[in-house]
Structures are given as structure tokens and as C-alpha cells.
């Protein structure tokens, strides 16, 4: 089934409501769309040892990979911010592993939406990393 961006934003917002964020009280939801049309949800899950927290976007990627979906087309993110929140640097790098030109739809709970390509937010994600020549 093909979902519209409106439907995906609604789903991302619902997922945000399930975030475990007792420390920051900042709930984020992400819905990742595979090139095969499947969708995978993630929310942020915090921990009392703060550094163990995992963002919504990475949890969505891990769910997709665990289900055998590595071909990613789009991620839709929702949070209750004034300006639609964009993924942190770590999540950008993890997303780029699977599609450096992924489409990103950033949304807030007030109806604002912005669309980017991951390549705009993270240029040259892997340049030089494994190049030892
Ligand atoms: N967080 C996300 O889940 N995604 C983002 O794009 C930014 C930050 C989470 C991590 C932490 O649980 C809370 O938001 C505050 O940083």
C-alpha cells in the first residue's frame, strides 16, 4: 500500500506518542518507508544512563533492517517543535548507510512540514572513511 505524506505524518505523530522520554520529555516519532512500500516505525527510547538513549530515526532503521528491508526511500519525522526537527548527526550517518539521497519529510504537531534530501543535510557521508590507499 502506498501512503500519502499526510498519512505518514499522522503515523509518525502517533509513534511519537509512544516514545519513552521521561528525562528530556521530548518525544519523536519516525516512519521509514522502504522502496518496496513497507513501513517501519521508531520512537526515541531514553535510559537513565543518558548516553544509551536511541533516537526515533535509528530505531526505525534498525526495525527495517531486522525485517530484511535495506532499500530505504523516505523517512517521515514528527515532534512537537516550533520548526520541524531534523535528525541528529548520528542518525544522518546511519540513514546514509542505506540511502545517502533518502527523502526526508520533517513535521511538527502544528502542521508545518519541510522536505529535504539527506544529501543536502549530510554531504559526502562516507568520503575517505575506509580509504587507506
Ligand atoms: N531525538 C530523536 O529521537 N531524534 C532526533 O532527531 C533528535 C533527538 C531524541 C533523543 C532524546 O531522547 C530526545 O530526543 C532529546 O534529545
Short mmCIF file of C-alpha atoms and ligand atoms in Angstrom, two decimals:
data_model
loop_
_atom_site.label_atom_id
_atom_site.label_comp_id
_atom_site.label_asym_id
_atom_site.label_seq_id
_atom_site.Cartn_x
_atom_site.Cartn_y
_atom_site.Cartn_z
CA UNK A 1 0.00 0.00 0.00
CA UNK A 2 1.20 3.50 -0.85
CA UNK A 3 0.69 6.01 1.92
CA UNK A 4 0.38 9.74 1.35
CA UNK A 5 2.67 12.11 3.22
CA UNK A 6 -0.35 13.22 5.26
CA UNK A 7 -0.96 9.64 6.37
CA UNK A 8 2.72 9.10 7.15
CA UNK A 9 2.90 12.31 9.18
CA UNK A 10 -0.14 11.16 11.16
CA UNK A 11 1.51 7.82 11.81
CA UNK A 12 4.81 9.46 12.83
CA UNK A 13 2.93 11.61 15.30
CA UNK A 14 1.19 8.57 16.75
CA UNK A 15 4.54 6.82 17.15
CA UNK A 16 5.95 9.91 18.86
CA UNK A 17 3.23 9.46 21.46
CA UNK A 18 4.76 6.08 22.34
CA UNK A 19 8.29 7.47 22.84
CA UNK A 20 9.91 6.66 26.17
CA UNK A 21 11.33 10.06 27.06
CA UNK A 22 10.96 10.62 30.82
CA UNK A 23 14.23 12.59 31.03
CA UNK A 24 14.01 15.04 28.15
CA UNK A 25 10.21 14.92 27.78
CA UNK A 26 10.91 15.37 24.06
CA UNK A 27 9.03 12.74 22.09
CA UNK A 28 9.98 11.96 18.50
CA UNK A 29 8.34 9.61 16.03
CA UNK A 30 9.76 8.35 12.75
CA UNK A 31 8.19 6.34 9.96
CA UNK A 32 10.57 4.88 7.42
CA UNK A 33 9.28 3.82 4.01
CA UNK A 34 11.10 1.05 2.17
CA UNK A 35 11.43 1.06 -1.62
CA UNK A 36 9.12 -1.98 -1.52
CA UNK A 37 6.43 0.15 0.17
CA UNK A 38 6.74 -1.38 3.62
CA UNK A 39 6.83 0.98 6.55
CA UNK A 40 8.74 0.79 9.82
CA UNK A 41 8.17 2.88 12.89
CA UNK A 42 10.56 4.11 15.55
CA UNK A 43 10.37 6.35 18.58
CA UNK A 44 13.09 7.59 20.88
CA UNK A 45 13.83 5.35 23.85
CA UNK A 46 15.75 7.01 26.67
CA UNK A 47 17.71 5.48 29.51
CA UNK A 48 18.73 6.62 32.96
CA UNK A 49 22.27 6.23 31.67
CA UNK A 50 21.66 9.05 29.23
CA UNK A 51 24.21 8.05 26.60
CA UNK A 52 22.29 4.83 25.95
CA UNK A 53 19.33 6.72 24.51
CA UNK A 54 18.46 5.84 20.93
CA UNK A 55 16.71 8.31 18.64
CA UNK A 56 13.47 7.59 16.81
CA UNK A 57 15.16 7.61 13.41
CA UNK A 58 17.75 4.99 14.29
CA UNK A 59 15.15 2.75 15.90
CA UNK A 60 13.16 2.90 12.65
CA UNK A 61 16.25 1.97 10.62
CA UNK A 62 17.02 -0.96 12.91
CA UNK A 63 13.44 -2.22 12.63
CA UNK A 64 13.64 -2.05 8.82
CA UNK A 65 16.96 -3.89 8.66
CA UNK A 66 15.75 -6.55 11.09
CA UNK A 67 12.74 -7.14 8.81
CA UNK A 68 15.05 -7.57 5.81
CA UNK A 69 14.45 -4.15 4.27
CA UNK A 70 17.64 -2.26 3.41
CA UNK A 71 16.35 -0.31 0.43
CA UNK A 72 15.01 2.84 2.02
CA UNK A 73 13.04 5.50 0.16
CA UNK A 74 11.80 8.03 2.69
CA UNK A 75 11.67 8.90 6.37
CA UNK A 76 8.95 10.98 7.97
CA UNK A 77 9.73 12.53 11.35
CA UNK A 78 7.37 14.21 13.81
CA UNK A 79 7.99 16.13 17.02
CA UNK A 80 6.30 18.90 18.97
CA UNK A 81 8.64 21.69 17.96
CA UNK A 82 8.15 25.15 16.53
CA UNK A 83 10.25 24.42 13.46
CA UNK A 84 10.15 20.82 12.20
CA UNK A 85 13.04 18.99 13.88
CA UNK A 86 15.75 17.46 11.72
CA UNK A 87 17.68 14.29 12.59
CA UNK A 88 20.86 14.47 14.67
CA UNK A 89 24.23 13.87 13.05
CA UNK A 90 24.45 10.27 14.23
CA UNK A 91 21.07 9.44 12.70
CA UNK A 92 22.00 11.17 9.44
CA UNK A 93 25.08 8.97 9.18
CA UNK A 94 23.11 5.78 9.94
CA UNK A 95 20.45 6.71 7.38
CA UNK A 96 23.14 7.47 4.80
CA UNK A 97 24.49 3.94 5.14
CA UNK A 98 21.37 2.72 3.36
CA UNK A 99 20.47 5.67 1.15
CA UNK A 100 22.62 8.82 1.03
CA UNK A 101 19.90 10.51 -1.01
CA UNK A 102 16.98 9.46 1.19
CA UNK A 103 13.93 11.74 1.11
CA UNK A 104 13.19 13.37 4.48
CA UNK A 105 9.85 14.79 5.50
CA UNK A 106 10.18 16.78 8.71
CA UNK A 107 6.99 17.74 10.51
CA UNK A 108 5.75 19.27 13.73
CA UNK A 109 2.46 18.93 15.56
CA UNK A 110 1.33 22.35 14.33
CA UNK A 111 1.03 21.34 10.71
CA UNK A 112 4.38 22.61 9.39
CA UNK A 113 6.29 20.39 7.05
CA UNK A 114 9.60 20.59 5.22
CA UNK A 115 11.12 18.20 2.71
CA UNK A 116 14.82 17.60 2.14
CA UNK A 117 17.19 15.09 0.63
CA UNK A 118 19.63 13.52 3.07
CA UNK A 119 22.43 14.56 0.71
CA UNK A 120 21.55 18.19 1.49
CA UNK A 121 21.82 17.62 5.25
CA UNK A 122 24.83 15.28 5.14
CA UNK A 123 27.05 15.82 2.13
CA UNK A 124 29.83 13.28 1.43
CA UNK A 125 28.79 10.89 4.26
CA UNK A 126 31.45 8.25 3.68
CA UNK A 127 34.20 10.17 1.94
CA UNK A 128 37.56 8.73 2.87
CA UNK A 129 36.39 6.61 5.81
CA UNK A 130 37.59 3.25 4.56
CA UNK A 131 40.08 4.59 2.03
CA UNK A 132 43.57 3.55 3.12
CA UNK A 133 45.32 3.77 -0.24
N1 LIG B 1 15.85 12.69 19.48
C1 LIG B 1 15.34 11.90 18.49
O1 LIG B 1 14.75 10.85 18.76
N2 LIG B 1 15.51 12.29 17.22
C2 LIG B 1 16.05 13.48 16.83
O2 LIG B 1 16.11 13.76 15.64
C3 LIG B 1 16.57 14.39 17.84
C4 LIG B 1 16.60 13.88 19.23
C5 LIG B 1 15.61 12.30 20.87
C6 LIG B 1 16.80 11.84 21.66
C7 LIG B 1 16.37 12.16 23.07
O3 LIG B 1 15.56 11.11 23.57
C8 LIG B 1 15.49 13.39 22.93
O4 LIG B 1 15.09 13.41 21.56
C9 LIG B 1 16.17 14.68 23.30
O5 LIG B 1 17.33 14.88 22.59
#
